[in-house]
Amino acid sequence: MKWSPDLDTGIPVIDKQHQRIVEYINQLNHAQQSSSREEVGEVLDQLVDYTLSHFTFEEELMDESGYRFVNAHKKVHKLFVRRVSDYVERFKIGEDITDELLTSLKTWLVNHIKNDDSDYTEIVKESMGDEKKSGGWLSRSMKKIFG
Ligand code: FEO
């Protein structure tokens, strides 16, 4: 999967995180091709962990900015996490879910970035501009969530 400019939100910190998720998807693809079940399991864990951190960070950004559809967006994240958790469970009991999961991840991520994430960008950008002036919550959030 290649990153394309039409996936940019215009918020560098978010774009970097989305690009990292794309890298994990590519790593998963690579692990599957090398037929290493152990590697697939490891990348899957990292992908899930990172995506959860991204969602938490993004939700804080939306909360801080007062984005009015934040609850609907959180619901979409929750449904996605549930869906991926189901795949992880199936993987753990020995099913070969990687092809199905990869297709689902790619489609979901592209649709989500273009349709859902793009909707909050304007208000979040404004809010981040204010944050720069006052200093504070953005760097605290980054530190808290990503270490
Ligand atoms: Fe960037 Fe709503 O996930």
JSON list of C-alpha atoms and ligand atoms in Angstrom, two decimals:
[
{"chain": "A", "resi": 1, "resn": "MET", "atom": "CA", "xyz": [0.00, 0.00, 0.00]},
{"chain": "A", "resi": 2, "resn": "LYS", "atom": "CA", "xyz": [1.42, 3.35, -0.99]},
{"chain": "A", "resi": 3, "resn": "TRP", "atom": "CA", "xyz": [0.82, 6.64, 0.72]},
{"chain": "A", "resi": 4, "resn": "SER", "atom": "CA", "xyz": [-0.78, 9.13, -1.64]},
{"chain": "A", "resi": 5, "resn": "PRO", "atom": "CA", "xyz": [-1.14, 12.88, -1.19]},
{"chain": "A", "resi": 6, "resn": "ASP", "atom": "CA", "xyz": [-4.94, 12.63, -1.26]},
{"chain": "A", "resi": 7, "resn": "LEU", "atom": "CA", "xyz": [-4.66, 10.95, 2.15]},
{"chain": "A", "resi": 8, "resn": "ASP", "atom": "CA", "xyz": [-3.03, 14.01, 3.71]},
{"chain": "A", "resi": 9, "resn": "THR", "atom": "CA", "xyz": [-5.19, 15.76, 6.25]},
{"chain": "A", "resi": 10, "resn": "GLY", "atom": "CA", "xyz": [-2.93, 18.80, 6.36]},
{"chain": "A", "resi": 11, "resn": "ILE", "atom": "CA", "xyz": [-2.19, 18.15, 10.04]},
{"chain": "A", "resi": 12, "resn": "PRO", "atom": "CA", "xyz": [1.43, 16.88, 10.07]},
{"chain": "A", "resi": 13, "resn": "VAL", "atom": "CA", "xyz": [1.24, 15.04, 13.39]},
{"chain": "A", "resi": 14, "resn": "ILE", "atom": "CA", "xyz": [-1.84, 13.12, 12.20]},
{"chain": "A", "resi": 15, "resn": "ASP", "atom": "CA", "xyz": [-0.42, 12.45, 8.74]},
{"chain": "A", "resi": 16, "resn": "LYS", "atom": "CA", "xyz": [2.73, 10.98, 10.31]},
{"chain": "A", "resi": 17, "resn": "GLN", "atom": "CA", "xyz": [0.63, 8.64, 12.43]},
{"chain": "A", "resi": 18, "resn": "HIS", "atom": "CA", "xyz": [-1.50, 7.55, 9.46]},
{"chain": "A", "resi": 19, "resn": "GLN", "atom": "CA", "xyz": [1.69, 6.92, 7.48]},
{"chain": "A", "resi": 20, "resn": "ARG", "atom": "CA", "xyz": [3.02, 4.79, 10.33]},
{"chain": "A", "resi": 21, "resn": "ILE", "atom": "CA", "xyz": [-0.18, 2.72, 10.22]},
{"chain": "A", "resi": 22, "resn": "VAL", "atom": "CA", "xyz": [0.33, 2.24, 6.47]},
{"chain": "A", "resi": 23, "resn": "GLU", "atom": "CA", "xyz": [3.89, 1.04, 7.22]},
{"chain": "A", "resi": 24, "resn": "TYR", "atom": "CA", "xyz": [2.51, -1.51, 9.69]},
{"chain": "A", "resi": 25, "resn": "ILE", "atom": "CA", "xyz": [0.04, -2.71, 7.05]},
{"chain": "A", "resi": 26, "resn": "ASN", "atom": "CA", "xyz": [2.95, -3.16, 4.64]},
{"chain": "A", "resi": 27, "resn": "GLN", "atom": "CA", "xyz": [4.97, -4.95, 7.31]},
{"chain": "A", "resi": 28, "resn": "LEU", "atom": "CA", "xyz": [2.02, -7.28, 7.87]},
{"chain": "A", "resi": 29, "resn": "ASN", "atom": "CA", "xyz": [1.87, -7.98, 4.16]},
{"chain": "A", "resi": 30, "resn": "HIS", "atom": "CA", "xyz": [5.58, -8.72, 4.16]},
{"chain": "A", "resi": 31, "resn": "ALA", "atom": "CA", "xyz": [5.32, -11.01, 7.20]},
{"chain": "A", "resi": 32, "resn": "GLN", "atom": "CA", "xyz": [2.53, -12.92, 5.54]},
{"chain": "A", "resi": 33, "resn": "GLN", "atom": "CA", "xyz": [4.55, -13.38, 2.35]},
{"chain": "A", "resi": 34, "resn": "SER", "atom": "CA", "xyz": [7.53, -14.68, 4.31]},
{"chain": "A", "resi": 35, "resn": "SER", "atom": "CA", "xyz": [5.11, -17.26, 5.77]},
{"chain": "A", "resi": 36, "resn": "SER", "atom": "CA", "xyz": [6.20, -16.47, 9.29]},
{"chain": "A", "resi": 37, "resn": "ARG", "atom": "CA", "xyz": [3.24, -16.91, 11.59]},
{"chain": "A", "resi": 38, "resn": "GLU", "atom": "CA", "xyz": [5.27, -15.63, 14.52]},
{"chain": "A", "resi": 39, "resn": "GLU", "atom": "CA", "xyz": [6.18, -12.45, 12.64]},
{"chain": "A", "resi": 40, "resn": "VAL", "atom": "CA", "xyz": [2.56, -11.94, 11.56]},
{"chain": "A", "resi": 41, "resn": "GLY", "atom": "CA", "xyz": [1.54, -12.17, 15.23]},
{"chain": "A", "resi": 42, "resn": "GLU", "atom": "CA", "xyz": [4.17, -9.64, 16.29]},
{"chain": "A", "resi": 43, "resn": "VAL", "atom": "CA", "xyz": [3.30, -7.10, 13.60]},
{"chain": "A", "resi": 44, "resn": "LEU", "atom": "CA", "xyz": [-0.39, -7.58, 14.32]},
{"chain": "A", "resi": 45, "resn": "ASP", "atom": "CA", "xyz": [0.18, -6.71, 18.00]},
{"chain": "A", "resi": 46, "resn": "GLN", "atom": "CA", "xyz": [2.22, -3.63, 17.07]},
{"chain": "A", "resi": 47, "resn": "LEU", "atom": "CA", "xyz": [-0.36, -2.52, 14.52]},
{"chain": "A", "resi": 48, "resn": "VAL", "atom": "CA", "xyz": [-3.19, -2.82, 17.04]},
{"chain": "A", "resi": 49, "resn": "ASP", "atom": "CA", "xyz": [-1.21, -1.02, 19.78]},
{"chain": "A", "resi": 50, "resn": "TYR", "atom": "CA", "xyz": [-0.20, 1.83, 17.52]},
{"chain": "A", "resi": 51, "resn": "THR", "atom": "CA", "xyz": [-3.68, 2.23, 16.03]},
{"chain": "A", "resi": 52, "resn": "LEU", "atom": "CA", "xyz": [-5.22, 2.40, 19.52]},
{"chain": "A", "resi": 53, "resn": "SER", "atom": "CA", "xyz": [-2.72, 5.11, 20.48]},
{"chain": "A", "resi": 54, "resn": "HIS", "atom": "CA", "xyz": [-3.52, 7.00, 17.30]},
{"chain": "A", "resi": 55, "resn": "PHE", "atom": "CA", "xyz": [-7.26, 6.83, 18.02]},
{"chain": "A", "resi": 56, "resn": "THR", "atom": "CA", "xyz": [-6.75, 8.04, 21.61]},
{"chain": "A", "resi": 57, "resn": "PHE", "atom": "CA", "xyz": [-4.58, 10.93, 20.44]},
{"chain": "A", "resi": 58, "resn": "GLU", "atom": "CA", "xyz": [-6.97, 11.88, 17.65]},
{"chain": "A", "resi": 59, "resn": "GLU", "atom": "CA", "xyz": [-9.94, 11.75, 20.02]},
{"chain": "A", "resi": 60, "resn": "GLU", "atom": "CA", "xyz": [-8.15, 14.13, 22.43]},
{"chain": "A", "resi": 61, "resn": "LEU", "atom": "CA", "xyz": [-7.49, 16.48, 19.53]},
{"chain": "A", "resi": 62, "resn": "MET", "atom": "CA", "xyz": [-11.17, 16.43, 18.58]},
{"chain": "A", "resi": 63, "resn": "ASP", "atom": "CA", "xyz": [-12.27, 16.88, 22.20]},
{"chain": "A", "resi": 64, "resn": "GLU", "atom": "CA", "xyz": [-9.93, 19.85, 22.67]},
{"chain": "A", "resi": 65, "resn": "SER", "atom": "CA", "xyz": [-11.13, 21.51, 19.49]},
{"chain": "A", "resi": 66, "resn": "GLY", "atom": "CA", "xyz": [-14.83, 21.11, 20.30]},
{"chain": "A", "resi": 67, "resn": "TYR", "atom": "CA", "xyz": [-15.49, 19.13, 17.12]},
{"chain": "A", "resi": 68, "resn": "ARG", "atom": "CA", "xyz": [-19.22, 18.51, 17.18]},
{"chain": "A", "resi": 69, "resn": "PHE", "atom": "CA", "xyz": [-19.21, 15.01, 15.71]},
{"chain": "A", "resi": 70, "resn": "VAL", "atom": "CA", "xyz": [-16.59, 13.67, 18.10]},
{"chain": "A", "resi": 71, "resn": "ASN", "atom": "CA", "xyz": [-18.92, 11.07, 19.62]},
{"chain": "A", "resi": 72, "resn": "ALA", "atom": "CA", "xyz": [-19.87, 9.64, 16.23]},
{"chain": "A", "resi": 73, "resn": "HIS", "atom": "CA", "xyz": [-16.18, 9.51, 15.31]},
{"chain": "A", "resi": 74, "resn": "LYS", "atom": "CA", "xyz": [-15.34, 7.71, 18.55]},
{"chain": "A", "resi": 75, "resn": "LYS", "atom": "CA", "xyz": [-18.05, 5.18, 17.76]},
{"chain": "A", "resi": 76, "resn": "VAL", "atom": "CA", "xyz": [-16.50, 4.50, 14.35]},
{"chain": "A", "resi": 77, "resn": "HIS", "atom": "CA", "xyz": [-13.12, 3.94, 16.06]},
{"chain": "A", "resi": 78, "resn": "LYS", "atom": "CA", "xyz": [-14.73, 1.60, 18.59]},
{"chain": "A", "resi": 79, "resn": "LEU", "atom": "CA", "xyz": [-16.41, -0.48, 15.88]},
{"chain": "A", "resi": 80, "resn": "PHE", "atom": "CA", "xyz": [-13.13, -0.75, 14.00]},
{"chain": "A", "resi": 81, "resn": "VAL", "atom": "CA", "xyz": [-11.27, -1.86, 17.14]},
{"chain": "A", "resi": 82, "resn": "ARG", "atom": "CA", "xyz": [-13.93, -4.51, 17.74]},
{"chain": "A", "resi": 83, "resn": "ARG", "atom": "CA", "xyz": [-13.63, -5.75, 14.18]},
{"chain": "A", "resi": 84, "resn": "VAL", "atom": "CA", "xyz": [-9.83, -5.97, 14.34]},
{"chain": "A", "resi": 85, "resn": "SER", "atom": "CA", "xyz": [-10.02, -7.68, 17.75]},
{"chain": "A", "resi": 86, "resn": "ASP", "atom": "CA", "xyz": [-12.21, -10.37, 16.18]},
{"chain": "A", "resi": 87, "resn": "TYR", "atom": "CA", "xyz": [-9.53, -10.96, 13.55]},
{"chain": "A", "resi": 88, "resn": "VAL", "atom": "CA", "xyz": [-6.85, -11.15, 16.24]},
{"chain": "A", "resi": 89, "resn": "GLU", "atom": "CA", "xyz": [-8.91, -13.72, 18.15]},
{"chain": "A", "resi": 90, "resn": "ARG", "atom": "CA", "xyz": [-9.37, -15.79, 15.01]},
{"chain": "A", "resi": 91, "resn": "PHE", "atom": "CA", "xyz": [-5.63, -15.56, 14.32]},
{"chain": "A", "resi": 92, "resn": "LYS", "atom": "CA", "xyz": [-4.87, -16.77, 17.83]},
{"chain": "A", "resi": 93, "resn": "ILE", "atom": "CA", "xyz": [-6.98, -19.89, 17.42]},
{"chain": "A", "resi": 94, "resn": "GLY", "atom": "CA", "xyz": [-5.07, -20.74, 14.26]},
{"chain": "A", "resi": 95, "resn": "GLU", "atom": "CA", "xyz": [-7.18, -19.31, 11.42]},
{"chain": "A", "resi": 96, "resn": "ASP", "atom": "CA", "xyz": [-5.41, -17.75, 8.47]},
{"chain": "A", "resi": 97, "resn": "ILE", "atom": "CA", "xyz": [-7.03, -14.33, 8.46]},
{"chain": "A", "resi": 98, "resn": "THR", "atom": "CA", "xyz": [-4.20, -12.21, 7.07]},
{"chain": "A", "resi": 99, "resn": "ASP", "atom": "CA", "xyz": [-5.49, -11.78, 3.49]},
{"chain": "A", "resi": 100, "resn": "GLU", "atom": "CA", "xyz": [-8.95, -10.87, 4.68]},
{"chain": "A", "resi": 101, "resn": "LEU", "atom": "CA", "xyz": [-7.56, -8.54, 7.34]},
{"chain": "A", "resi": 102, "resn": "LEU", "atom": "CA", "xyz": [-5.19, -6.77, 4.94]},
{"chain": "A", "resi": 103, "resn": "THR", "atom": "CA", "xyz": [-7.99, -6.09, 2.46]},
{"chain": "A", "resi": 104, "resn": "SER", "atom": "CA", "xyz": [-10.24, -4.86, 5.23]},
{"chain": "A", "resi": 105, "resn": "LEU", "atom": "CA", "xyz": [-7.53, -2.63, 6.77]},
{"chain": "A", "resi": 106, "resn": "LYS", "atom": "CA", "xyz": [-6.61, -0.97, 3.49]},
{"chain": "A", "resi": 107, "resn": "THR", "atom": "CA", "xyz": [-10.20, -0.24, 2.52]},
{"chain": "A", "resi": 108, "resn": "TRP", "atom": "CA", "xyz": [-11.15, 0.92, 5.98]},
{"chain": "A", "resi": 109, "resn": "LEU", "atom": "CA", "xyz": [-8.16, 3.22, 6.45]},
{"chain": "A", "resi": 110, "resn": "VAL", "atom": "CA", "xyz": [-8.56, 4.95, 3.09]},
{"chain": "A", "resi": 111, "resn": "ASN", "atom": "CA", "xyz": [-12.30, 5.45, 3.58]},
{"chain": "A", "resi": 112, "resn": "HIS", "atom": "CA", "xyz": [-11.90, 6.58, 7.16]},
{"chain": "A", "resi": 113, "resn": "ILE", "atom": "CA", "xyz": [-9.19, 9.13, 6.43]},
{"chain": "A", "resi": 114, "resn": "LYS", "atom": "CA", "xyz": [-10.99, 10.54, 3.40]},
{"chain": "A", "resi": 115, "resn": "ASN", "atom": "CA", "xyz": [-14.50, 10.61, 4.84]},
{"chain": "A", "resi": 116, "resn": "ASP", "atom": "CA", "xyz": [-14.26, 10.83, 8.62]},
{"chain": "A", "resi": 117, "resn": "ASP", "atom": "CA", "xyz": [-10.85, 12.26, 9.54]},
{"chain": "A", "resi": 118, "resn": "SER", "atom": "CA", "xyz": [-11.05, 14.90, 6.82]},
{"chain": "A", "resi": 119, "resn": "ASP", "atom": "CA", "xyz": [-14.20, 16.23, 8.45]},
{"chain": "A", "resi": 120, "resn": "TYR", "atom": "CA", "xyz": [-12.48, 17.40, 11.66]},
{"chain": "A", "resi": 121, "resn": "THR", "atom": "CA", "xyz": [-9.36, 18.92, 10.07]},
{"chain": "A", "resi": 122, "resn": "GLU", "atom": "CA", "xyz": [-10.54, 22.50, 9.82]},
{"chain": "A", "resi": 123, "resn": "ILE", "atom": "CA", "xyz": [-11.60, 22.92, 13.44]},
{"chain": "A", "resi": 124, "resn": "VAL", "atom": "CA", "xyz": [-8.64, 20.91, 14.76]},
{"chain": "A", "resi": 125, "resn": "LYS", "atom": "CA", "xyz": [-6.20, 23.06, 12.78]},
{"chain": "A", "resi": 126, "resn": "GLU", "atom": "CA", "xyz": [-7.72, 26.19, 14.28]},
{"chain": "A", "resi": 127, "resn": "SER", "atom": "CA", "xyz": [-7.52, 24.71, 17.74]},
{"chain": "A", "resi": 128, "resn": "MET", "atom": "CA", "xyz": [-3.90, 23.67, 17.25]},
{"chain": "A", "resi": 129, "resn": "GLY", "atom": "CA", "xyz": [-3.07, 27.22, 16.22]},
{"chain": "A", "resi": 130, "resn": "ASP", "atom": "CA", "xyz": [-4.51, 28.48, 19.51]},
{"chain": "A", "resi": 131, "resn": "GLU", "atom": "CA", "xyz": [-2.63, 25.79, 21.39]},
{"chain": "A", "resi": 132, "resn": "LYS", "atom": "CA", "xyz": [0.66, 26.96, 19.93]},
{"chain": "A", "resi": 133, "resn": "LYS", "atom": "CA", "xyz": [-0.01, 30.41, 21.28]},
{"chain": "A", "resi": 134, "resn": "SER", "atom": "CA", "xyz": [-0.80, 29.20, 24.78]},
{"chain": "A", "resi": 135, "resn": "GLY", "atom": "CA", "xyz": [1.45, 26.10, 24.76]},
{"chain": "A", "resi": 136, "resn": "GLY", "atom": "CA", "xyz": [0.45, 22.92, 26.47]},
{"chain": "A", "resi": 137, "resn": "TRP", "atom": "CA", "xyz": [-2.02, 20.17, 25.85]},
{"chain": "A", "resi": 138, "resn": "LEU", "atom": "CA", "xyz": [-0.78, 18.95, 22.45]},
{"chain": "A", "resi": 139, "resn": "SER", "atom": "CA", "xyz": [2.73, 18.08, 23.60]},
{"chain": "A", "resi": 140, "resn": "ARG", "atom": "CA", "xyz": [1.35, 16.68, 26.85]},
{"chain": "A", "resi": 141, "resn": "SER", "atom": "CA", "xyz": [-1.01, 14.41, 24.87]},
{"chain": "A", "resi": 142, "resn": "MET", "atom": "CA", "xyz": [1.80, 13.24, 22.60]},
{"chain": "A", "resi": 143, "resn": "LYS", "atom": "CA", "xyz": [3.99, 12.41, 25.59]},
{"chain": "A", "resi": 144, "resn": "LYS", "atom": "CA", "xyz": [1.23, 10.70, 27.52]},
{"chain": "A", "resi": 145, "resn": "ILE", "atom": "CA", "xyz": [0.02, 8.52, 24.63]},
{"chain": "A", "resi": 146, "resn": "PHE", "atom": "CA", "xyz": [3.18, 7.78, 22.65]},
{"chain": "A", "resi": 147, "resn": "GLY", "atom": "CA", "xyz": [5.75, 8.10, 25.46]},
{"chain": "B", "resi": 1, "resn": "FEO", "atom": "FE1", "xyz": [-7.14, 8.79, 11.98]},
{"chain": "B", "resi": 1, "resn": "FEO", "atom": "FE2", "xyz": [-10.12, 8.56, 12.97]},
{"chain": "B", "resi": 1, "resn": "FEO", "atom": "O1", "xyz": [-8.51, 7.81, 12.61]}
]
